[in-house]
CSV table of C-alpha atoms (C1' of nucleotides) in Angstrom, one decimal:
chain,number,residue,atom,x,y,z
A,17,MET,CA,0.0,0.0,0.0
A,18,ILE,CA,2.7,2.4,1.0
A,19,ILE,CA,4.6,1.5,-2.2
A,20,ILE,CA,1.6,2.2,-4.3
A,21,TYR,CA,1.2,5.5,-2.6
A,22,PHE,CA,4.7,6.6,-3.4
A,23,LEU,CA,4.3,5.4,-7.0
A,24,ILE,CA,1.3,7.5,-7.5
A,25,PHE,CA,2.1,10.6,-5.6
A,26,ALA,CA,5.9,10.7,-6.0
A,27,VAL,CA,7.1,14.1,-4.9
A,28,ARG,CA,10.6,15.1,-6.0
A,29,PHE,CA,12.9,17.6,-4.4
A,30,SER,CA,12.9,21.0,-6.0
A,31,HIS,CA,14.8,24.1,-5.1
A,32,GLN,CA,11.8,26.3,-5.9
A,33,ARG,CA,9.6,24.5,-3.5
A,34,GLU,CA,12.3,24.6,-0.8
A,35,LYS,CA,12.6,28.3,-1.2
A,36,ILE,CA,8.9,28.9,-1.1
A,37,ARG,CA,8.5,26.8,2.0
A,38,GLU,CA,11.4,28.6,3.6
A,39,ILE,CA,9.9,32.0,2.9
A,40,VAL,CA,6.5,31.1,4.3
A,41,TYR,CA,8.2,29.5,7.4
A,42,ASN,CA,10.2,32.6,8.0
A,43,THR,CA,7.5,35.2,7.7
A,44,ASN,CA,4.9,36.1,10.2
A,45,SER,CA,3.1,38.6,8.0
A,46,HIS,CA,1.0,36.0,6.2
A,47,PRO,CA,2.4,36.9,2.7
A,48,THR,CA,0.4,36.8,-0.5
A,49,ALA,CA,1.5,34.7,-3.5
A,50,ASP,CA,2.9,37.8,-5.1
A,51,LYS,CA,5.0,38.7,-2.0
A,52,ILE,CA,6.4,35.2,-1.9
A,53,PHE,CA,7.1,35.3,-5.6
A,54,LEU,CA,9.1,38.6,-5.3
A,55,GLU,CA,11.0,37.3,-2.4
A,56,ALA,CA,11.8,34.0,-4.1
A,57,LYS,CA,13.0,35.9,-7.2
A,58,LYS,CA,15.9,37.4,-5.2
A,59,SER,CA,17.6,34.0,-5.0
A,60,ILE,CA,15.9,32.2,-8.0
A,61,PRO,CA,15.6,35.0,-10.6
A,62,LYS,CA,13.9,32.9,-13.2
A,63,ILE,CA,11.2,31.5,-10.9
A,64,SER,CA,7.7,32.0,-12.3
A,65,LEU,CA,4.5,33.0,-10.5
A,66,GLY,CA,2.8,29.8,-11.8
A,67,THR,CA,5.4,27.8,-10.0
A,68,VAL,CA,4.8,29.7,-6.8
A,69,TYR,CA,1.1,29.0,-7.0
A,70,ARG,CA,1.6,25.4,-7.9
A,71,ASN,CA,3.9,24.8,-5.0
A,72,LEU,CA,1.8,26.7,-2.5
A,73,LYS,CA,-1.1,24.5,-3.4
A,74,GLN,CA,1.0,21.4,-3.0
A,75,LEU,CA,2.3,22.5,0.3
A,76,GLU,CA,-1.2,23.2,1.4
A,77,ILE,CA,-2.4,19.7,0.3
A,78,SER,CA,0.5,18.1,2.1
A,79,GLY,CA,-0.5,20.0,5.3
A,80,GLU,CA,2.7,22.0,5.6
A,81,ILE,CA,1.1,25.4,5.2
A,82,LYS,CA,-2.4,26.9,5.4
A,83,THR,CA,-4.3,29.3,3.2
A,84,ILE,CA,-6.2,32.1,4.7
A,85,TYR,CA,-8.4,34.5,2.8
A,86,ASP,CA,-8.3,38.1,3.7
A,87,ASP,CA,-11.2,39.7,1.9
A,88,ASN,CA,-10.5,38.6,-1.6
A,89,ILE,CA,-6.9,37.5,-1.6
A,90,ALA,CA,-5.1,34.4,-0.5
A,91,ARG,CA,-2.4,34.6,2.1
A,92,TYR,CA,-0.2,31.8,3.3
A,93,ASP,CA,0.5,30.8,6.9
A,94,TRP,CA,3.1,28.5,8.2
A,95,ASN,CA,1.0,28.0,11.3
A,96,THR,CA,-1.3,25.1,10.5
A,97,GLU,CA,-2.6,24.8,14.1
A,98,PRO,CA,-6.1,26.1,14.7
A,99,HIS,CA,-5.7,29.8,15.5
A,100,ASN,CA,-7.3,33.1,14.5
A,101,HIS,CA,-6.4,36.5,13.4
A,102,LEU,CA,-6.6,40.0,14.5
A,103,LYS,CA,-6.8,42.4,11.6
A,104,CYS,CA,-5.9,46.1,12.1
A,105,LYS,CA,-8.1,48.2,9.8
A,106,ASN,CA,-5.5,50.9,9.8
A,107,CYS,CA,-2.3,49.0,8.8
A,108,GLY,CA,-3.9,45.8,7.5
A,109,ASP,CA,-1.6,43.7,9.7
A,110,LEU,CA,-2.7,40.3,10.6
A,111,ILE,CA,-1.8,39.2,14.1
A,112,ASP,CA,-2.0,35.6,15.2
A,113,ILE,CA,-4.0,34.7,18.3
A,114,VAL,CA,-5.0,31.4,19.8
A,115,LEU,CA,-8.3,31.3,21.4
A,116,LYS,CA,-8.8,28.1,23.4
A,117,ASP,CA,-12.4,28.7,24.3
A,118,LYS,CA,-14.5,26.1,22.7
A,119,SER,CA,-17.6,26.8,24.6
A,120,ILE,CA,-19.3,27.9,21.5
A,121,HIS,CA,-19.3,24.5,19.9
A,122,PRO,CA,-21.9,22.7,22.0
A,123,LYS,CA,-24.1,25.8,21.9
A,124,ILE,CA,-24.1,25.8,18.1
A,125,LYS,CA,-24.7,22.1,18.0
A,126,LYS,CA,-27.6,22.4,20.3
A,127,ASP,CA,-29.2,25.5,18.8
A,128,PHE,CA,-28.6,24.8,15.1
A,129,LYS,CA,-28.0,21.0,14.9
A,130,PHE,CA,-24.7,22.0,13.3
A,131,ASN,CA,-21.5,20.0,13.9
A,132,VAL,CA,-18.6,22.5,14.2
A,133,ASP,CA,-15.3,21.5,12.6
A,134,LYS,CA,-13.5,24.8,13.0
A,135,VAL,CA,-14.1,28.4,13.6
A,136,GLU,CA,-12.4,30.9,11.3
A,137,MET,CA,-12.4,34.3,12.9
A,138,PHE,CA,-11.2,37.7,11.7
A,139,ILE,CA,-11.3,40.1,14.6
A,140,ILE,CA,-11.2,43.6,13.1
A,141,GLY,CA,-10.2,46.6,15.0
A,142,THR,CA,-7.1,48.7,15.7
A,143,CYS,CA,-3.8,47.4,16.9
A,144,LYS,CA,-1.8,49.2,19.6
A,145,LYS,CA,0.4,50.9,17.1
A,146,HIS,CA,-2.5,52.5,15.3
A,147,ALA,CA,-5.0,53.2,18.1
A,148,LYS,CA,-6.3,56.7,18.0
A,149,GLN,CA,-4.6,58.9,20.6
A,150,THR,CA,-7.5,60.8,22.2
B,25,MET,CA,-24.7,71.7,4.9
B,26,ILE,CA,-27.4,69.2,4.0
B,27,ILE,CA,-27.9,70.9,0.7
B,28,ILE,CA,-24.2,70.6,-0.1
B,29,TYR,CA,-24.3,67.0,0.8
B,30,PHE,CA,-27.0,66.3,-1.7
B,31,LEU,CA,-25.4,68.4,-4.4
B,32,ILE,CA,-22.2,66.3,-4.1
B,33,PHE,CA,-23.6,62.9,-3.5
B,34,ALA,CA,-26.9,63.1,-5.5
B,35,VAL,CA,-28.3,59.7,-5.9
B,36,ARG,CA,-30.9,59.2,-8.6
B,37,PHE,CA,-33.6,56.6,-8.7
B,38,SER,CA,-32.8,53.7,-11.0
B,39,HIS,CA,-34.8,50.7,-11.9
B,40,GLN,CA,-31.7,48.6,-11.9
B,41,ARG,CA,-30.7,49.5,-8.4
B,42,GLU,CA,-34.2,49.0,-7.1
B,43,LYS,CA,-34.3,45.5,-8.6
B,44,ILE,CA,-30.9,44.6,-7.2
B,45,ARG,CA,-31.8,45.8,-3.7
B,46,GLU,CA,-35.1,43.9,-4.0
B,47,ILE,CA,-33.2,40.7,-4.9
B,48,VAL,CA,-30.8,40.9,-2.1
B,49,TYR,CA,-33.5,41.8,0.4
B,50,ASN,CA,-35.6,38.8,-0.7
B,51,THR,CA,-32.8,36.2,-0.6
B,52,ASN,CA,-31.5,34.4,2.4
B,53,SER,CA,-28.8,32.5,0.6
B,54,HIS,CA,-26.2,35.3,0.4
B,55,PRO,CA,-26.1,35.5,-3.4
B,56,THR,CA,-23.0,36.2,-5.4
B,57,ALA,CA,-22.9,39.1,-7.9
B,58,ASP,CA,-23.5,36.6,-10.7
B,59,LYS,CA,-26.6,35.1,-9.1
B,60,ILE,CA,-28.0,38.6,-8.6
B,61,PHE,CA,-27.2,39.5,-12.2
B,62,LEU,CA,-29.0,36.4,-13.6
B,63,GLU,CA,-32.0,37.0,-11.4
B,64,ALA,CA,-32.2,40.7,-12.4
B,65,LYS,CA,-32.0,39.7,-16.0
B,66,LYS,CA,-35.3,38.0,-15.8
B,67,SER,CA,-37.1,41.4,-15.4
B,68,ILE,CA,-34.4,43.7,-16.9
B,69,PRO,CA,-33.0,41.6,-19.8
B,70,LYS,CA,-30.5,44.3,-20.9
B,71,ILE,CA,-28.9,44.8,-17.5
B,72,SER,CA,-25.2,44.3,-17.4
B,73,LEU,CA,-22.9,42.8,-14.9
B,74,GLY,CA,-21.0,46.0,-14.5
B,75,THR,CA,-24.2,47.7,-13.4
B,76,VAL,CA,-24.8,45.0,-10.8
B,77,TYR,CA,-21.3,45.4,-9.4
B,78,ARG,CA,-21.6,49.2,-9.4
B,79,ASN,CA,-24.9,49.2,-7.6
B,80,LEU,CA,-23.9,46.5,-5.1
B,81,LYS,CA,-20.9,48.7,-4.2
B,82,GLN,CA,-23.0,51.7,-3.8
B,83,LEU,CA,-25.6,49.9,-1.7
B,84,GLU,CA,-22.8,48.7,0.5
B,85,ILE,CA,-21.4,52.3,0.9
B,86,SER,CA,-24.8,53.6,1.8
B,87,GLY,CA,-25.1,50.9,4.4
B,88,GLU,CA,-28.0,49.1,2.9
B,89,ILE,CA,-26.3,45.8,2.3
B,90,LYS,CA,-23.1,44.1,3.5
B,91,THR,CA,-20.5,42.2,1.6
B,92,ILE,CA,-19.2,39.0,3.0
B,93,TYR,CA,-16.3,37.0,1.6
B,94,ASP,CA,-16.6,33.3,1.3
B,95,ASP,CA,-13.1,32.1,0.4
B,96,ASN,CA,-12.6,33.9,-2.8
B,97,ILE,CA,-15.9,35.3,-3.8
B,98,ALA,CA,-18.0,38.1,-2.7
B,99,ARG,CA,-21.5,37.4,-1.5
B,100,TYR,CA,-24.1,40.0,-0.5
B,101,ASP,CA,-26.2,40.1,2.6
B,102,TRP,CA,-29.3,42.2,3.4
B,103,ASN,CA,-28.6,41.7,7.1
B,104,THR,CA,-26.3,44.6,8.1
B,105,GLU,CA,-26.6,43.9,11.8
B,106,PRO,CA,-23.5,42.2,13.4
B,107,HIS,CA,-24.0,38.5,12.9
B,108,ASN,CA,-22.0,35.5,11.8
B,109,HIS,CA,-22.2,32.5,9.5
B,110,LEU,CA,-22.3,28.8,9.7
B,111,LYS,CA,-20.9,27.3,6.5
B,112,CYS,CA,-21.7,23.7,5.7
B,113,LYS,CA,-18.7,22.1,4.0
B,114,ASN,CA,-21.0,19.6,2.2
B,115,CYS,CA,-23.6,21.9,0.7
B,116,GLY,CA,-21.8,25.2,0.9
B,117,ASP,CA,-24.9,26.8,2.5
B,118,LEU,CA,-24.3,29.8,4.7
B,119,ILE,CA,-26.6,30.0,7.7
B,120,ASP,CA,-27.0,33.2,9.7
B,121,ILE,CA,-26.4,33.1,13.4
B,122,VAL,CA,-26.3,35.8,16.0
B,123,LEU,CA,-23.8,35.3,18.8
B,124,LYS,CA,-24.4,37.8,21.5
B,125,ASP,CA,-21.4,36.8,23.6
B,126,LYS,CA,-18.9,39.7,23.7
B,127,SER,CA,-16.8,38.3,26.4
B,128,ILE,CA,-13.9,37.9,24.0
B,129,HIS,CA,-13.5,41.7,23.5
B,130,PRO,CA,-12.1,42.7,26.8
B,131,LYS,CA,-9.8,39.7,26.8
B,132,ILE,CA,-8.3,40.6,23.5
B,133,LYS,CA,-8.0,44.2,24.5
B,134,LYS,CA,-6.1,43.2,27.6
B,135,ASP,CA,-3.9,40.5,26.1
B,136,PHE,CA,-3.1,42.2,22.8
B,137,LYS,CA,-3.8,45.9,23.3
B,138,PHE,CA,-6.1,45.6,20.4
B,139,ASN,CA,-9.4,47.4,20.2
B,140,VAL,CA,-12.1,45.2,18.8
B,141,ASP,CA,-14.6,46.7,16.4
B,142,LYS,CA,-16.2,43.5,15.1
B,143,VAL,CA,-15.7,39.8,14.9
B,144,GLU,CA,-16.2,38.1,11.5
B,145,MET,CA,-16.6,34.5,12.0
B,146,PHE,CA,-17.1,31.6,9.7
B,147,ILE,CA,-18.0,28.5,11.6
B,148,ILE,CA,-17.3,25.5,9.3
B,149,GLY,CA,-18.8,22.1,9.7
B,150,THR,CA,-21.8,20.1,8.6
B,151,CYS,CA,-25.4,21.2,8.8
B,152,LYS,CA,-28.2,19.0,9.9
B,153,LYS,CA,-29.2,18.1,6.4
B,154,HIS,CA,-25.7,16.9,5.6
B,155,ALA,CA,-24.5,15.3,8.8
B,156,LYS,CA,-23.1,11.9,8.3
B,157,GLN,CA,-25.5,9.2,9.4
B,158,THR,CA,-23.4,6.7,11.4
C,15,DT,C1',-30.5,71.0,-19.4
C,16,DT,C1',-27.6,68.8,-16.2
C,17,DT,C1',-25.2,65.0,-14.8
C,18,DG,C1',-25.9,60.4,-12.6
C,19,DC,C1',-26.6,55.8,-14.4
C,20,DT,C1',-26.4,52.3,-18.0
C,21,DG,C1',-24.8,48.9,-21.4
C,22,DC,C1',-21.0,47.4,-23.6
C,23,DA,C1',-16.5,46.1,-24.0
C,24,DA,C1',-12.0,46.4,-22.7
C,25,DA,C1',-8.9,46.4,-18.9
C,26,DT,C1',-7.3,44.7,-14.2
C,27,DT,C1',-6.2,41.5,-10.8
C,28,DC,C1',-5.5,37.2,-9.0
C,29,DT,C1',-5.0,32.4,-10.1
C,30,DT,C1',-4.8,28.3,-13.0
C,31,DT,C1',-3.3,25.7,-16.9
C,32,DG,C1',-1.2,23.8,-21.4
C,33,DC,C1',3.0,22.8,-23.3
C,34,DA,C1',7.7,21.9,-24.4
C,35,DC,C1',11.8,21.6,-21.9
C,36,DT,C1',14.7,20.7,-17.7
C,37,DG,C1',16.4,18.0,-14.1
C,38,DG,C1',15.9,14.8,-9.9
C,39,DG,C1',16.1,10.0,-8.8
D,19,DC,C1',15.6,6.8,-18.9
D,20,DC,C1',11.2,8.4,-16.8
D,21,DC,C1',8.1,11.7,-15.5
D,22,DA,C1',7.6,15.4,-11.7
D,23,DG,C1',8.6,20.1,-11.8
D,24,DT,C1',9.6,24.4,-14.3
D,25,DG,C1',9.3,28.8,-17.1
D,26,DC,C1',6.5,31.0,-20.1
D,27,DA,C1',2.6,32.6,-21.9
D,28,DA,C1',-2.1,32.2,-22.6
D,29,DA,C1',-6.5,31.2,-20.5
D,30,DG,C1',-9.9,31.8,-16.7
D,31,DA,C1',-12.7,33.8,-13.3
D,32,DA,C1',-14.1,37.8,-10.6
D,33,DT,C1',-14.3,42.5,-10.6
D,34,DT,C1',-13.5,47.3,-12.2
D,35,DT,C1',-13.5,51.0,-15.4
D,36,DG,C1',-13.7,54.2,-19.7
D,37,DC,C1',-16.9,56.0,-22.7
D,38,DA,C1',-20.8,57.4,-25.4
D,39,DG,C1',-25.6,57.5,-25.0
D,40,DC,C1',-29.7,57.4,-22.0
D,41,DA,C1',-32.8,59.1,-18.6
D,42,DA,C1',-33.9,61.1,-13.8
D,43,DA,C1',-34.8,65.5,-11.7
DNA sequence: TTTGCTGCAAATTCTTTGCACTGGG
DNA sequence: CCCAGTGCAAAGAATTTGCAGCAAA
């Protein structure tokens, strides 16, 4: 079974994929595909955007990274653990937070007969750098 | 002042906009621009997609509707009150829910020095129609 | 008459894909 | 040698925009 698995889904080493993984794993700002592309270009000048997208998709399928959607654009996150994001409406920064409170799950199951897998949360407001000084 | 306001932001009546507002206000399924376009076409055959997008944007700015982003596509919601959505991963349906619990706000303010305006939540799981029967 | 709104099509933006070639195993 | 992965460019999908004509007020 394992042999068949590798025969069908053989994944080869590639410098491009390594670089892309490295970029995502060394960035906390949840970069977009374009940001990753521009960064990768610095060391692999001929890399193409198509390659970036293909590898990001593959890394997501293999569970190494996670895609999050900020309004209409995909951003990539090395943190695949369940967590949520604070979004500052002034600077656009996404800040990771972990909310351990799962008290909502049974409530929703009870009220809506809905089985909760995960909660994706964007908490919008102003971060400490951009809070209005009154 | 009020006169100047109207001079600058004069908004005229338009059959197209009325129809679009009517469609959004009579649908609970959070339709996409394309769905609204197809629906509007039934009574205004010459309406264009550009008009639909322009009017949806205008209705959002005037606070009459709200845009929600479901992964990569915009959906439009007549319900502009703070509320959240359950998304069934099987059928893709979005179900409105209102969570009154604001206990998270002071916690985030304290822990992250982040002022919370609103919490946008997608709760992903399976709705009662699509729950696996074990 | 004035100018906001429309239809249409072209343009943009983000993402995916077809294809011939390259390179890892 | 085989075929996964690549660069490139073209195609797609969703959304925006320029423009000339239409139509509210």
